[in-house]
Amino acid sequence: MTEQEPGPPRAAAAPRGNAGLPEDVAVPSAPVEDGLALRLADPGAVDTSLRSPEQRSRTFAGILVNTALANITTSYLWFALTFWVYIQTRNVIATGVVGGAYMLLIALSSISFGTFVDRYRKLAVMRFAAGFTLVMFLLSGVMFLLTPSALLLDLAKPWFWIFMLTILVGAVVENMRNIALSTTVTILIEPERRANANGLVGMVQGLMFIVTSVLSGLSVGLLGMGWTIVVALVLTALACAHLLTLRMPEEVHAAATDAQGGFDLRGSLAAVLAISGLFALILFSTFNNFIGGVYMALMDPYGLEMFPVELWGTYFALGASGFIVGGALIGKFGLGSNPLRTMLIAVILMGVLGAVFTLREWAWLYIAGIWLYLVLVPFVEAAEQTVIQQVVPLNRQGRVFGFAMAFESAAAPITAFLIAPIAQVWIIPYARSAEGAAQLAPLLGEGSSRGIALVFLVAGIIMIVAALLAFLTPVYRRVSATYARTAAGEPGAANTA
């Protein structure tokens, strides 16, 4: 089966867009007048009576497995590129730029991704993203084959940046699938089980970290970057082929939407502002990602200073198993009656862990800290997704998820671009000097990475303070009340909050 099963002709279809995806005529969305399960402005777009909840859950499982394979492959190649660049250059500026550029491109493209998700059928969006990623990874393989390694690793030459951007663009477009995945939860999963489904998404992310950490380190250390690209190509092709076999007949047609063009910033902002307090929730998550950028820029260099690359990948995989545990806990128990409260508690605990897991340069402390930290990450991400799925109409969810991804992704690279040069030029040399080592020893102990540990400590304290202050804000109370009313099915709850 290579297409979604056709449904009744409920809406006229426009000609196919330039992406080759079937697009429905865009019409202004009607106000949402109820708190029913799907919260659709175009109720004819989705027909959940076509299959039972169990059948829809199986379809969601298939989509989730396929997305897991795609995410694993993308992260596998991206992690390998990061490891390869650092091993060859021993420069945290290079790794900071690589990681920061990835997040920056996600930020710049996420609103477009969300717009396309709202305008087109979700499986069609996923298939387009999978095919585009395959093409870009193929181009990167050709470039690696034809360009000498010395040129690819020279940051002063254009070849490194072209090679990096080719892989980066393929990896970024693959993220369009993640926005579409969040909307398939709304279509396929019953409202009372969506938090649990979002927990399963967290488990997939954990599996991604485990597999990619081990495989990326082993690939770079034992096979080299060339064969790593070959493996990524094969896995990407398998994901594309499997995606063609999936179907989602419940989505009769793309929901009528007010999304315009390919970059509907105005519509995205309007969709967010329509829900009282939602913009503030996104801003808090954005601030949290500012702190996350510190870890993105410096966690790999810290681990690679402590372990050989093959062992670092394995140890990080051990720590990343916390992702699976966190996702499994949500899948089993959900997020409670107030996901936002659960999210803030998790952020506080993450701040504590981030502040203390490098107080001493002990391998067990670092790995245990990563494990506990990653147990909590799915709670934060699933809480935000569950709130959006509950209070935002389906025909706007793509743009809301895209808008949130744009803001939140933009935060991490800004921090990474700032902290990597600061750490490389000032903090790390200071901590390794005789004077700096003596001053830091009482608090952070001794070791070659005390400068990075100091950055982690400050970042964790900032995270704790921010989450505690968020509990005291009126926005926290408003969003919590809005979620409670829409979960109870009160008429107009999301629009009157």
Coordinates of C-alpha atoms in Angstrom, one line a residue:
M1 CA 0.0 0.0 0.0
T2 CA 1.7 3.2 -1.1
E3 CA -1.0 5.7 -0.5
Q4 CA -3.4 6.4 2.3
E5 CA -6.8 4.8 1.7
P6 CA -9.2 7.2 0.1
G7 CA -12.2 8.4 2.0
P8 CA -15.5 10.0 0.9
P9 CA -15.1 13.2 -1.2
R10 CA -15.7 15.6 1.6
A11 CA -13.7 18.5 0.2
A12 CA -12.5 19.5 -3.2
A13 CA -8.8 19.0 -3.7
A14 CA -6.5 21.6 -5.2
P15 CA -3.7 20.7 -7.6
R16 CA -0.7 19.1 -6.1
G17 CA 1.8 21.5 -4.6
N18 CA 5.5 21.8 -5.5
A19 CA 6.5 19.2 -2.9
G20 CA 4.4 16.6 -4.7
L21 CA 1.9 16.3 -1.8
P22 CA -1.9 16.3 -2.2
E23 CA -3.1 19.6 -0.8
D24 CA -6.7 20.4 0.2
V25 CA -8.2 23.8 -0.4
A26 CA -7.2 26.1 2.4
V27 CA -10.2 27.7 4.1
P28 CA -10.4 29.8 7.3
S29 CA -10.8 27.6 10.3
A30 CA -14.0 27.9 12.3
P31 CA -13.8 28.6 16.0
V32 CA -13.6 25.5 18.1
E33 CA -16.8 25.2 20.0
D34 CA -16.3 22.1 22.0
G35 CA -13.7 20.1 24.0
L36 CA -14.3 16.8 22.1
A37 CA -11.5 14.3 21.6
L38 CA -10.0 15.6 18.3
R39 CA -10.8 19.3 18.7
L40 CA -11.3 19.7 15.0
A41 CA -12.4 22.8 13.2
D42 CA -13.1 20.5 10.2
P43 CA -14.6 17.4 11.8
G44 CA -15.0 15.7 8.4
A45 CA -11.2 15.6 8.0
V46 CA -10.8 12.7 10.5
D47 CA -13.1 9.7 10.8
T48 CA -12.1 7.6 13.8
S49 CA -15.1 5.3 13.2
L50 CA -13.3 3.6 10.3
R51 CA -11.2 1.5 12.7
S52 CA -11.2 0.5 16.3
P53 CA -8.9 2.2 18.9
E54 CA -6.8 -1.0 18.9
Q55 CA -6.3 -0.9 15.1
R56 CA -5.4 2.8 15.3
S57 CA -2.9 2.1 18.1
R58 CA -1.2 -0.6 15.9
T59 CA -0.9 2.0 13.1
F60 CA 0.6 4.5 15.5
A61 CA 3.1 1.8 16.7
G62 CA 4.1 1.3 13.0
I63 CA 4.6 5.0 12.5
L64 CA 6.5 5.2 15.8
V65 CA 8.8 2.3 14.8
N66 CA 9.5 3.9 11.4
T67 CA 10.2 7.3 12.9
A68 CA 12.5 5.6 15.4
L69 CA 14.5 4.0 12.6
A70 CA 14.7 7.4 10.8
N71 CA 15.7 9.3 13.9
I72 CA 18.3 6.6 14.8
T73 CA 19.8 6.8 11.4
T74 CA 19.9 10.6 11.3
S75 CA 21.4 10.8 14.8
Y76 CA 23.9 8.0 14.1
L77 CA 25.3 10.0 11.2
W78 CA 25.2 13.3 13.0
F79 CA 26.8 11.9 16.2
A80 CA 29.5 10.3 14.0
L81 CA 30.2 13.6 12.3
T82 CA 30.6 15.3 15.7
F83 CA 32.9 12.6 17.1
W84 CA 34.9 12.6 13.9
V85 CA 35.4 16.3 13.8
Y86 CA 36.4 16.5 17.5
I87 CA 38.8 13.6 17.3
Q88 CA 40.5 15.1 14.2
T89 CA 40.6 18.7 15.4
R90 CA 40.4 18.5 19.3
N91 CA 38.6 21.8 19.1
V92 CA 35.3 22.4 21.0
I93 CA 34.6 25.4 18.8
A94 CA 34.2 23.0 15.9
T95 CA 31.8 20.7 17.8
G96 CA 29.9 23.7 19.1
V97 CA 29.5 25.1 15.6
V98 CA 28.4 21.7 14.3
G99 CA 25.8 21.2 17.0
G100 CA 24.7 24.8 17.0
A101 CA 24.3 24.9 13.3
Y102 CA 22.1 21.9 13.4
M103 CA 19.8 23.4 16.0
L104 CA 19.8 26.8 14.3
L105 CA 18.6 25.3 11.0
I106 CA 15.9 23.4 12.8
A107 CA 14.8 26.7 14.3
L108 CA 14.8 28.5 10.9
S109 CA 12.8 25.7 9.2
S110 CA 10.4 24.5 11.9
I111 CA 7.6 27.0 11.1
S112 CA 7.7 26.0 7.4
F113 CA 7.6 22.3 8.5
G114 CA 4.6 23.0 10.8
T115 CA 2.8 24.9 7.9
F116 CA 3.3 21.9 5.6
V117 CA 2.1 19.5 8.3
D118 CA -1.1 21.5 8.6
R119 CA -1.7 21.8 4.9
Y120 CA -1.0 18.2 3.9
R121 CA -1.8 14.7 4.9
K122 CA 0.6 13.5 7.7
L123 CA 1.9 10.4 6.0
A124 CA 2.5 12.3 2.8
V125 CA 4.6 14.8 4.7
M126 CA 6.6 11.9 6.3
R127 CA 7.2 10.3 2.9
F128 CA 8.5 13.5 1.4
A129 CA 10.9 14.1 4.4
A130 CA 12.2 10.6 4.2
G131 CA 12.9 10.8 0.4
F132 CA 14.6 14.2 0.7
T133 CA 16.9 13.0 3.6
L134 CA 17.9 9.9 1.5
V135 CA 19.0 12.2 -1.4
M136 CA 21.0 14.5 0.9
F137 CA 22.8 11.6 2.6
L138 CA 23.6 10.2 -0.9
L139 CA 25.2 13.5 -1.9
S140 CA 27.3 13.6 1.3
G141 CA 28.6 10.1 0.5
V142 CA 29.6 11.2 -3.0
M143 CA 31.4 14.3 -1.6
F144 CA 33.3 12.2 1.0
L145 CA 34.4 9.8 -1.7
L146 CA 35.7 12.5 -4.0
T147 CA 37.2 14.9 -1.5
P148 CA 40.5 14.2 0.4
S149 CA 40.1 14.1 4.2
A150 CA 42.6 16.8 4.7
L151 CA 40.4 19.3 2.8
L152 CA 37.2 18.1 4.6
L153 CA 38.7 18.7 8.0
D154 CA 40.2 22.1 7.2
L155 CA 37.8 24.6 8.8
A156 CA 39.3 27.4 6.8
K157 CA 38.3 25.7 3.5
P158 CA 34.7 25.6 2.1
W159 CA 34.7 21.8 1.8
F160 CA 34.2 21.1 5.5
W161 CA 31.2 23.5 5.6
I162 CA 29.6 22.1 2.4
F163 CA 30.0 18.5 3.6
M164 CA 28.6 19.4 7.0
L165 CA 25.7 21.4 5.6
T166 CA 24.8 18.5 3.2
I167 CA 24.4 16.1 6.1
L168 CA 22.9 18.8 8.3
V169 CA 20.1 19.7 5.8
G170 CA 19.2 16.0 5.4
A171 CA 19.0 15.6 9.1
V172 CA 17.0 18.8 9.6
V173 CA 14.4 17.9 7.0
E174 CA 13.9 14.5 8.7
N175 CA 12.7 16.5 11.7
M176 CA 9.5 17.4 9.7
R177 CA 8.5 13.8 10.6
N178 CA 8.6 14.5 14.3
I179 CA 6.1 17.4 14.0
A180 CA 3.8 15.1 11.9
L181 CA 4.3 12.4 14.5
S182 CA 2.9 14.6 17.2
T183 CA -0.2 15.3 15.2
T184 CA -0.8 11.6 14.5
V185 CA -1.1 11.1 18.2
T186 CA -4.1 13.4 18.1
I187 CA -5.6 11.5 15.2
L188 CA -4.9 8.0 16.3
I189 CA -4.9 7.9 20.1
E190 CA -7.8 8.4 22.5
P191 CA -7.4 11.6 24.5
E192 CA -7.0 9.8 27.9
R193 CA -4.1 7.8 26.5
R194 CA -2.1 10.6 24.7
A195 CA 0.2 11.3 27.6
N196 CA 1.1 7.6 27.6
A197 CA 1.7 7.7 23.8
N198 CA 3.9 10.7 24.2
G199 CA 5.9 8.7 26.8
L200 CA 6.4 6.0 24.1
V201 CA 7.8 8.8 21.9
G202 CA 10.2 9.5 24.7
M203 CA 11.2 5.8 24.8
V204 CA 12.0 6.1 21.1
Q205 CA 14.2 9.1 21.7
G206 CA 16.0 7.1 24.4
L207 CA 16.5 4.2 22.0
M208 CA 17.9 6.6 19.5
F209 CA 20.5 7.9 22.0
I210 CA 21.5 4.4 23.0
V211 CA 21.9 3.0 19.6
T212 CA 23.5 6.0 18.0
S213 CA 25.9 6.6 20.9
V214 CA 27.3 3.0 20.6
L215 CA 27.2 2.7 16.8
S216 CA 28.5 6.2 16.1
G217 CA 31.5 5.7 18.4
L218 CA 32.3 2.3 17.1
S219 CA 31.8 3.4 13.5
V220 CA 34.2 6.3 13.7
G221 CA 36.7 4.3 15.8
L222 CA 36.6 1.1 13.8
L223 CA 35.1 1.7 10.4
G224 CA 35.8 5.3 9.7
M225 CA 33.5 8.1 8.4
G226 CA 33.1 6.7 4.9
W227 CA 31.5 3.4 5.9
T228 CA 29.4 5.2 8.5
I229 CA 27.8 7.2 5.7
V230 CA 27.2 3.9 3.8
V231 CA 25.4 2.4 6.8
A232 CA 23.3 5.6 7.2
L233 CA 22.3 5.4 3.5
V234 CA 21.1 1.7 3.8
L235 CA 19.1 2.4 6.9
T236 CA 17.5 5.5 5.4
A237 CA 16.4 3.6 2.3
L238 CA 14.9 0.8 4.6
A239 CA 12.9 3.5 6.5
C240 CA 11.6 5.0 3.2
A241 CA 10.5 1.6 1.9
H242 CA 8.7 0.7 5.2
L243 CA 6.9 4.1 5.2
L244 CA 5.3 3.3 1.9
T245 CA 3.6 0.3 3.4
L246 CA 1.8 2.3 6.2
R247 CA -1.7 3.7 5.9
M248 CA -3.8 6.0 8.0
P249 CA -7.4 6.0 6.6
E250 CA -8.7 8.0 9.5
E251 CA -7.3 11.1 7.9
V252 CA -9.9 11.4 5.2
H253 CA -8.3 14.6 3.9
A254 CA -6.0 17.3 5.3
A255 CA -8.1 19.3 7.7
A256 CA -9.4 22.6 6.3
T257 CA -6.9 25.2 7.6
D258 CA -6.0 28.9 7.4
A259 CA -2.3 28.0 6.9
Q260 CA -0.9 30.1 4.0
G261 CA 2.1 29.5 1.8
G262 CA 5.1 27.7 2.9
F263 CA 6.1 29.8 5.9
D264 CA 3.0 30.9 7.8
L265 CA 4.6 32.8 10.6
R266 CA 1.6 35.0 11.1
G267 CA -0.8 32.1 11.3
S268 CA 1.6 30.2 13.6
L269 CA 1.7 33.1 16.0
A270 CA -2.0 33.5 15.9
A271 CA -2.6 29.9 16.7
V272 CA -0.3 30.1 19.7
L273 CA -1.8 33.4 21.0
A274 CA -5.3 32.0 20.6
I275 CA -4.7 29.8 23.7
S276 CA -4.2 31.9 26.9
G277 CA -0.8 31.2 28.4
L278 CA 0.5 28.9 25.7
F279 CA 3.1 31.4 24.4
A280 CA 4.5 31.7 27.9
L281 CA 4.8 28.0 28.2
I282 CA 6.8 28.0 24.9
L283 CA 9.0 30.8 26.2
F284 CA 9.7 28.8 29.4
S285 CA 10.7 25.8 27.4
T286 CA 12.8 28.1 25.2
F287 CA 14.7 29.4 28.3
N288 CA 15.1 25.8 29.4
N289 CA 16.8 25.1 26.1
F290 CA 19.1 28.0 26.6
I291 CA 20.6 26.0 29.4
G292 CA 20.4 22.8 27.3
G293 CA 22.7 24.4 24.8
V294 CA 25.4 24.4 27.4
Y295 CA 25.2 20.6 27.7
M296 CA 24.9 20.2 23.9
A297 CA 28.1 22.1 23.4
L298 CA 30.2 20.6 26.1
M299 CA 29.0 17.2 27.1
D300 CA 30.7 15.3 24.3
P301 CA 34.1 17.1 24.8
Y302 CA 33.9 16.3 28.6
G303 CA 33.2 12.6 27.8
L304 CA 35.8 12.4 25.1
E305 CA 38.4 13.9 27.5
M306 CA 37.5 11.2 30.0
F307 CA 37.2 8.2 27.7
P308 CA 38.4 6.9 24.3
V309 CA 35.8 7.5 21.6
E310 CA 34.7 3.8 21.4
L311 CA 34.2 3.7 25.2
W312 CA 32.5 7.1 25.4
G313 CA 29.9 6.1 22.9
T314 CA 29.2 3.0 25.0
Y315 CA 29.1 4.8 28.3
F316 CA 26.9 7.5 26.9
A317 CA 24.5 4.8 25.6
L318 CA 24.4 3.4 29.2
G319 CA 23.5 6.8 30.5
A320 CA 20.9 7.3 27.7
S321 CA 19.0 4.2 28.8
G322 CA 17.5 6.6 31.3
F323 CA 15.5 8.0 28.3
I324 CA 13.8 4.6 27.9
V325 CA 13.1 4.4 31.6
G326 CA 11.5 7.8 31.7
G327 CA 9.4 7.2 28.6
A328 CA 8.3 3.8 30.0
L329 CA 7.2 5.4 33.3
I330 CA 5.1 7.9 31.4
G331 CA 3.7 5.2 29.1
K332 CA 2.7 3.2 32.2
F333 CA 1.5 6.0 34.6
G334 CA 1.0 9.1 32.4
L335 CA 1.8 12.6 33.6
G336 CA -0.9 13.1 36.3
S337 CA -3.8 15.5 36.3
N338 CA -1.6 18.6 35.6
P339 CA 1.2 17.9 33.1
L340 CA 2.6 21.4 33.5
R341 CA 3.2 20.9 37.2
T342 CA 5.0 17.6 36.4
M343 CA 7.1 19.4 33.8
L344 CA 8.3 22.1 36.3
I345 CA 9.2 19.5 39.0
A346 CA 11.2 17.6 36.4
V347 CA 13.1 20.8 35.3
I348 CA 14.0 21.5 39.0
L349 CA 15.4 18.0 39.4
M350 CA 17.3 18.3 36.1
G351 CA 18.9 21.5 37.3
V352 CA 20.1 19.8 40.5
L353 CA 21.5 16.9 38.5
G354 CA 23.2 19.2 36.0
A355 CA 24.8 21.1 38.7
V356 CA 26.3 18.2 40.6
F357 CA 27.1 15.4 38.0
T358 CA 30.6 16.9 37.3
L359 CA 31.5 18.2 40.8
R360 CA 34.3 15.6 40.7
E361 CA 35.9 14.0 37.6
W362 CA 34.6 10.6 38.4
A363 CA 33.3 8.4 35.6
W364 CA 30.6 6.8 37.7
L365 CA 29.2 10.2 38.8
Y366 CA 29.2 11.5 35.2
I367 CA 27.4 8.4 33.8
A368 CA 24.9 8.2 36.7
G369 CA 24.2 11.9 36.4
I370 CA 23.5 11.6 32.6
W371 CA 21.2 8.6 33.3
L372 CA 19.1 10.4 35.9
Y373 CA 19.0 13.6 33.8
L374 CA 17.7 11.7 30.8
V375 CA 15.1 9.9 32.9
L376 CA 13.6 13.3 33.4
V377 CA 13.8 14.7 29.8
P378 CA 10.8 12.7 28.5
F379 CA 8.6 14.2 31.3
V380 CA 9.4 17.7 30.1
E381 CA 8.9 17.0 26.4
A382 CA 5.8 14.8 26.9
A383 CA 4.2 17.3 29.1
E384 CA 4.4 20.1 26.6
Q385 CA 3.2 17.9 23.8
T386 CA 0.2 16.6 25.8
V387 CA -0.9 20.2 26.7
I388 CA -0.7 21.3 23.0
Q389 CA -2.6 18.2 21.8
Q390 CA -5.3 18.8 24.3
V391 CA -5.9 22.6 23.9
V392 CA -5.0 23.3 20.3
P393 CA -7.3 22.3 17.4
L394 CA -5.8 19.7 15.0
N395 CA -5.8 21.9 12.0
R396 CA -3.4 24.3 13.8
Q397 CA -1.3 21.8 15.7
G398 CA 1.4 21.5 13.0
R399 CA 2.1 25.3 13.1
V400 CA 2.0 25.3 17.0
F401 CA 4.4 22.4 17.2
G402 CA 6.6 24.0 14.5
F403 CA 6.5 27.4 16.2
A404 CA 7.4 25.8 19.5
M405 CA 10.3 23.8 17.9
A406 CA 11.5 27.0 16.2
F407 CA 11.7 29.0 19.4
E408 CA 13.1 26.2 21.5
S409 CA 15.6 25.0 18.9
A410 CA 16.9 28.6 18.4
A411 CA 17.8 28.8 22.1
A412 CA 20.3 25.9 22.2
P413 CA 22.5 27.0 19.3
I414 CA 22.7 30.6 20.6
T415 CA 24.0 29.2 23.9
A416 CA 26.3 26.7 22.1
F417 CA 27.8 29.4 19.8
L418 CA 28.4 31.6 22.8
I419 CA 29.6 29.1 25.4
A420 CA 31.9 27.0 23.2
P421 CA 34.3 29.9 22.3
I422 CA 34.1 31.2 25.9
A423 CA 34.9 27.8 27.3
Q424 CA 37.7 27.2 24.8
V425 CA 39.4 30.6 25.1
W426 CA 38.9 31.6 28.7
I427 CA 37.2 29.1 31.1
I428 CA 39.1 25.9 30.2
P429 CA 42.6 27.6 30.1
Y430 CA 41.8 29.3 33.4
A431 CA 40.7 26.1 35.1
R432 CA 43.9 24.3 33.9
S433 CA 46.2 27.0 35.1
A434 CA 47.9 26.6 38.5
E435 CA 45.9 29.5 40.0
G436 CA 42.6 28.4 38.6
A437 CA 43.0 24.8 39.6
A438 CA 43.8 25.8 43.1
Q439 CA 40.8 28.1 43.4
L440 CA 38.3 25.6 41.9
A441 CA 39.7 22.5 43.7
P442 CA 37.6 22.9 47.0
L443 CA 34.3 23.1 45.0
L444 CA 35.0 21.0 41.9
G445 CA 38.0 18.8 42.8
E446 CA 40.9 18.3 40.5
G447 CA 41.0 17.1 36.8
S448 CA 41.6 18.3 33.3
S449 CA 37.9 19.3 32.7
R450 CA 37.2 21.5 35.7
G451 CA 36.4 24.4 33.4
I452 CA 33.5 22.5 31.8
A453 CA 32.4 21.4 35.3
L454 CA 32.2 25.0 36.4
V455 CA 30.0 25.9 33.4
F456 CA 27.7 22.9 34.1
L457 CA 27.3 24.0 37.8
V458 CA 26.3 27.5 36.9
A459 CA 23.8 26.3 34.3
G460 CA 22.2 23.9 36.7
I461 CA 21.6 26.6 39.3
I462 CA 20.1 28.9 36.7
M463 CA 17.7 26.1 35.7
I464 CA 16.5 25.5 39.2
V465 CA 15.8 29.2 39.9
A466 CA 13.9 29.6 36.6
A467 CA 11.6 26.6 37.4
L468 CA 10.9 27.8 40.9
L469 CA 9.9 31.2 39.7
A470 CA 7.7 29.7 37.0
F471 CA 5.6 28.1 39.7
L472 CA 4.7 31.5 41.1
T473 CA 3.5 33.1 37.8
P474 CA -0.2 33.7 36.9
V475 CA 0.6 32.0 33.5
Y476 CA 1.2 28.7 35.3
R477 CA -2.2 28.9 36.9
R478 CA -3.9 29.9 33.7
V479 CA -2.4 27.1 31.5
S480 CA -3.1 24.6 34.2
A481 CA -6.8 25.7 34.4
T482 CA -7.1 25.7 30.6
Y483 CA -5.8 22.1 30.4
A484 CA -8.1 20.9 33.2
R485 CA -11.2 22.4 31.5
T486 CA -10.4 21.0 28.0
A487 CA -9.6 17.6 29.5
A488 CA -13.0 17.7 31.2
G489 CA -14.6 18.6 27.8
E490 CA -16.0 22.0 28.8
P491 CA -17.4 23.9 25.8
G492 CA -15.1 26.6 24.5
A493 CA -12.5 25.9 27.2
A494 CA -9.4 26.6 25.1
N495 CA -10.8 29.8 23.6
T496 CA -12.2 31.4 26.7
A497 CA -9.3 30.8 29.1

